[in-house]
Coordinates of C-alpha atoms in Angstrom, one line a residue:
X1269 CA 7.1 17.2 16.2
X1270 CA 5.3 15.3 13.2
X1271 CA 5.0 15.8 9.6
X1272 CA 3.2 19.2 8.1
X1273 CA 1.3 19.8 4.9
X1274 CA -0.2 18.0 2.3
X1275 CA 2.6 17.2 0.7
X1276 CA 4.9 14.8 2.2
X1277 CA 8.4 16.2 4.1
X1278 CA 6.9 19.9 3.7
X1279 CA 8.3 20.6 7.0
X1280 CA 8.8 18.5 10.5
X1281 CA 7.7 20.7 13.2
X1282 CA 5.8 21.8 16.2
X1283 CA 2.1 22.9 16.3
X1284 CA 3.1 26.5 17.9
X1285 CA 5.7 26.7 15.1
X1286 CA 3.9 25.4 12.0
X1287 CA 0.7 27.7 12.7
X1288 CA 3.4 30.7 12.8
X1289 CA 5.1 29.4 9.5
X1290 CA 2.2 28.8 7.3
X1291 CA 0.5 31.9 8.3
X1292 CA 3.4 34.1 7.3
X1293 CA 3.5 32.2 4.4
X1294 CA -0.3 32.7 3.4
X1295 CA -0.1 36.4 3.8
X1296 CA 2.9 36.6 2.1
X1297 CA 1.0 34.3 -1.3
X1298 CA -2.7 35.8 -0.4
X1299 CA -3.9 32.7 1.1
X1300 CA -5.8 34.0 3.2
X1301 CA -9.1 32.6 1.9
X1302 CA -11.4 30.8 5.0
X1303 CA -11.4 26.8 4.9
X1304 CA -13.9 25.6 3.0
X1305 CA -17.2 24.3 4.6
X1306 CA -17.4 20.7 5.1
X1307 CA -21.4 19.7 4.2
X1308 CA -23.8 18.0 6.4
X1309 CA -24.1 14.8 4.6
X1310 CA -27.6 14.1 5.8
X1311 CA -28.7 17.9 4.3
X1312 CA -29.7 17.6 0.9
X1313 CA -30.1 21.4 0.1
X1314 CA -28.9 22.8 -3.1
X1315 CA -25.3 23.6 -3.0
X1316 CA -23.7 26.6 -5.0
X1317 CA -20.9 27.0 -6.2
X1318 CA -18.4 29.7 -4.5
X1319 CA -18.6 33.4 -5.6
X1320 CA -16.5 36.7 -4.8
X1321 CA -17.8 38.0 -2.0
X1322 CA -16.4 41.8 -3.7
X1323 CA -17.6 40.8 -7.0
X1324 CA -19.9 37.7 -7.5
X1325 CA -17.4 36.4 -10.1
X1326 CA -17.1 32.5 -10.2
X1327 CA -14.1 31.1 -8.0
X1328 CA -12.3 28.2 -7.0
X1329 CA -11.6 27.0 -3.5
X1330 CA -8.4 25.3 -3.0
X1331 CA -6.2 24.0 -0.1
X1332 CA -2.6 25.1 -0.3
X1333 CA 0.2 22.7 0.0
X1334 CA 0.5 24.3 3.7
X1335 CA -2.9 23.8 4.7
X1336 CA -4.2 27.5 4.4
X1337 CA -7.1 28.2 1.6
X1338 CA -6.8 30.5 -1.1
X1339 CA -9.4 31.4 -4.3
X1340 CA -8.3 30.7 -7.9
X1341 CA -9.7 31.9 -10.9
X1342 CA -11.7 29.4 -12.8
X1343 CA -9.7 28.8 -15.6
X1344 CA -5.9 28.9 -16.6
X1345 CA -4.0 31.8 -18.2
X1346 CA -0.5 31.5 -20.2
X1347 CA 1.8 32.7 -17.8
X1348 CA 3.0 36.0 -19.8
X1349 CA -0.7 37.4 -18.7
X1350 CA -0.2 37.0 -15.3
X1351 CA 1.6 38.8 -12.8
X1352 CA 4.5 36.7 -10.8
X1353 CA 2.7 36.7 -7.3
X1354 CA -0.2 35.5 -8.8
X1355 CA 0.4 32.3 -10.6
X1356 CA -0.4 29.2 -8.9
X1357 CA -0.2 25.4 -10.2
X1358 CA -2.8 22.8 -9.1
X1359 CA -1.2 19.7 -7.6
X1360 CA -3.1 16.2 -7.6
X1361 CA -2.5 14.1 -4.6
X1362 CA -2.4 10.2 -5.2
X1363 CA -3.5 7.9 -2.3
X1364 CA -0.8 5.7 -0.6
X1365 CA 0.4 3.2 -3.2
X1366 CA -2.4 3.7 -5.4
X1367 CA -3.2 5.7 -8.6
X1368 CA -6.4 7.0 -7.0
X1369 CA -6.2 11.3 -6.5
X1370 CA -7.7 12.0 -3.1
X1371 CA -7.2 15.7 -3.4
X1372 CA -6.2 18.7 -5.6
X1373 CA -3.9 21.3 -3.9
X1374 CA -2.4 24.8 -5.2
X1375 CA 0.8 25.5 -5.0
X1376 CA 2.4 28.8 -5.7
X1377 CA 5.0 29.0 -8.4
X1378 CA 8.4 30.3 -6.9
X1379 CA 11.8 29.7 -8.1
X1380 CA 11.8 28.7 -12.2
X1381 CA 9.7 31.1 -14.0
X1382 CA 7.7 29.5 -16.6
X1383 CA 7.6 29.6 -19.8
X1384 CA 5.3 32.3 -21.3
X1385 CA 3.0 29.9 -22.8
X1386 CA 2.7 27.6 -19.5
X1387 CA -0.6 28.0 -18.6
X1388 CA -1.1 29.1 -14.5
X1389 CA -4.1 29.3 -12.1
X1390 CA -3.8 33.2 -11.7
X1391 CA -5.2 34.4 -8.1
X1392 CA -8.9 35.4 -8.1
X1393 CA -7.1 38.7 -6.6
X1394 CA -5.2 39.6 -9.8
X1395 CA -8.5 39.3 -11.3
X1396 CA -10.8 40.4 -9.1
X1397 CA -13.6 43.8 -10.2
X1398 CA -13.8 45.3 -7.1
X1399 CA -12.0 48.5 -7.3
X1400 CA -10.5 48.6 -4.1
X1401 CA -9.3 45.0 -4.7
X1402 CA -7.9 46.2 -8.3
X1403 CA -6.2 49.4 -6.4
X1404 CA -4.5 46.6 -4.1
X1405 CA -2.9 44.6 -6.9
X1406 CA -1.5 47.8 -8.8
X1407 CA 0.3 48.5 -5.8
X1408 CA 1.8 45.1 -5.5
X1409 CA 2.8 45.2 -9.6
X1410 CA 4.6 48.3 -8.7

């Protein structure tokens, strides 16, 4: 048993058991992007950034508070323009005792509905131009 997540006291348990929680969890949000690459340092190639692999639009990769990866639309949204399931919140982690952030993670807003103005990371998903992707999200809506 040790300590899960990024975020401390996320949940104290068992590798067997955490790999079943957080991927029921991840389907259940969409996380179900794959983790991102980690570069070769030595390789000095030119890096782009990540695309849809059903549209080419511009996304964002982000690790979940449950370490599970999920693609975020580039830019925030007021809350009233996107649907429930999709809205996520970036997180910033601070370093031990220090003011330094060490990483970024999203985090799926459950519980307290925001405001209509609060701006929210909508899911690339509810924004996605592939029509089969669209047809998926109408679904979900209804």
């Amino acid at each position: 048993m040790r300590e899960r997540g990024r975020v401390s006291l996320m949940a104290v348990l068992c590798d067997p058991c955490w790999n079943v929680y957080a991927n029921q969890l991840a389907l259940e949000e969409g996380a179900t992007a794959p983790p991102k690459a980690q570069p070769d340092p030595d390789d000095v190639t030119w890096c782009e950034p990540p695309t849809c692999c059903d549209c080419g639009a511009a996304v964002r990769h982000y690790p979940t508070n449950y370490d599970r990866w999920v693609y975020l639309a580039v830019e925030d949204l007021p809350a009233k323009d996107v649907a429930p399931r999709h809205r996520w919140r970036l997180a910033t982690i601070r370093g031990r005792h220090s003011r330094v952030i060490v990483d970024v993670v999203a985090m799926r807003i459950r519980g307290i509905e925001p405001l209509p103005s609060d701006p929210v990371r909508p899911a690339h998903q509810a924004q996605c131009l592939n029509p089969d992707v669209e047809q998926d999200v109408e679904q979900d809506v209804e």
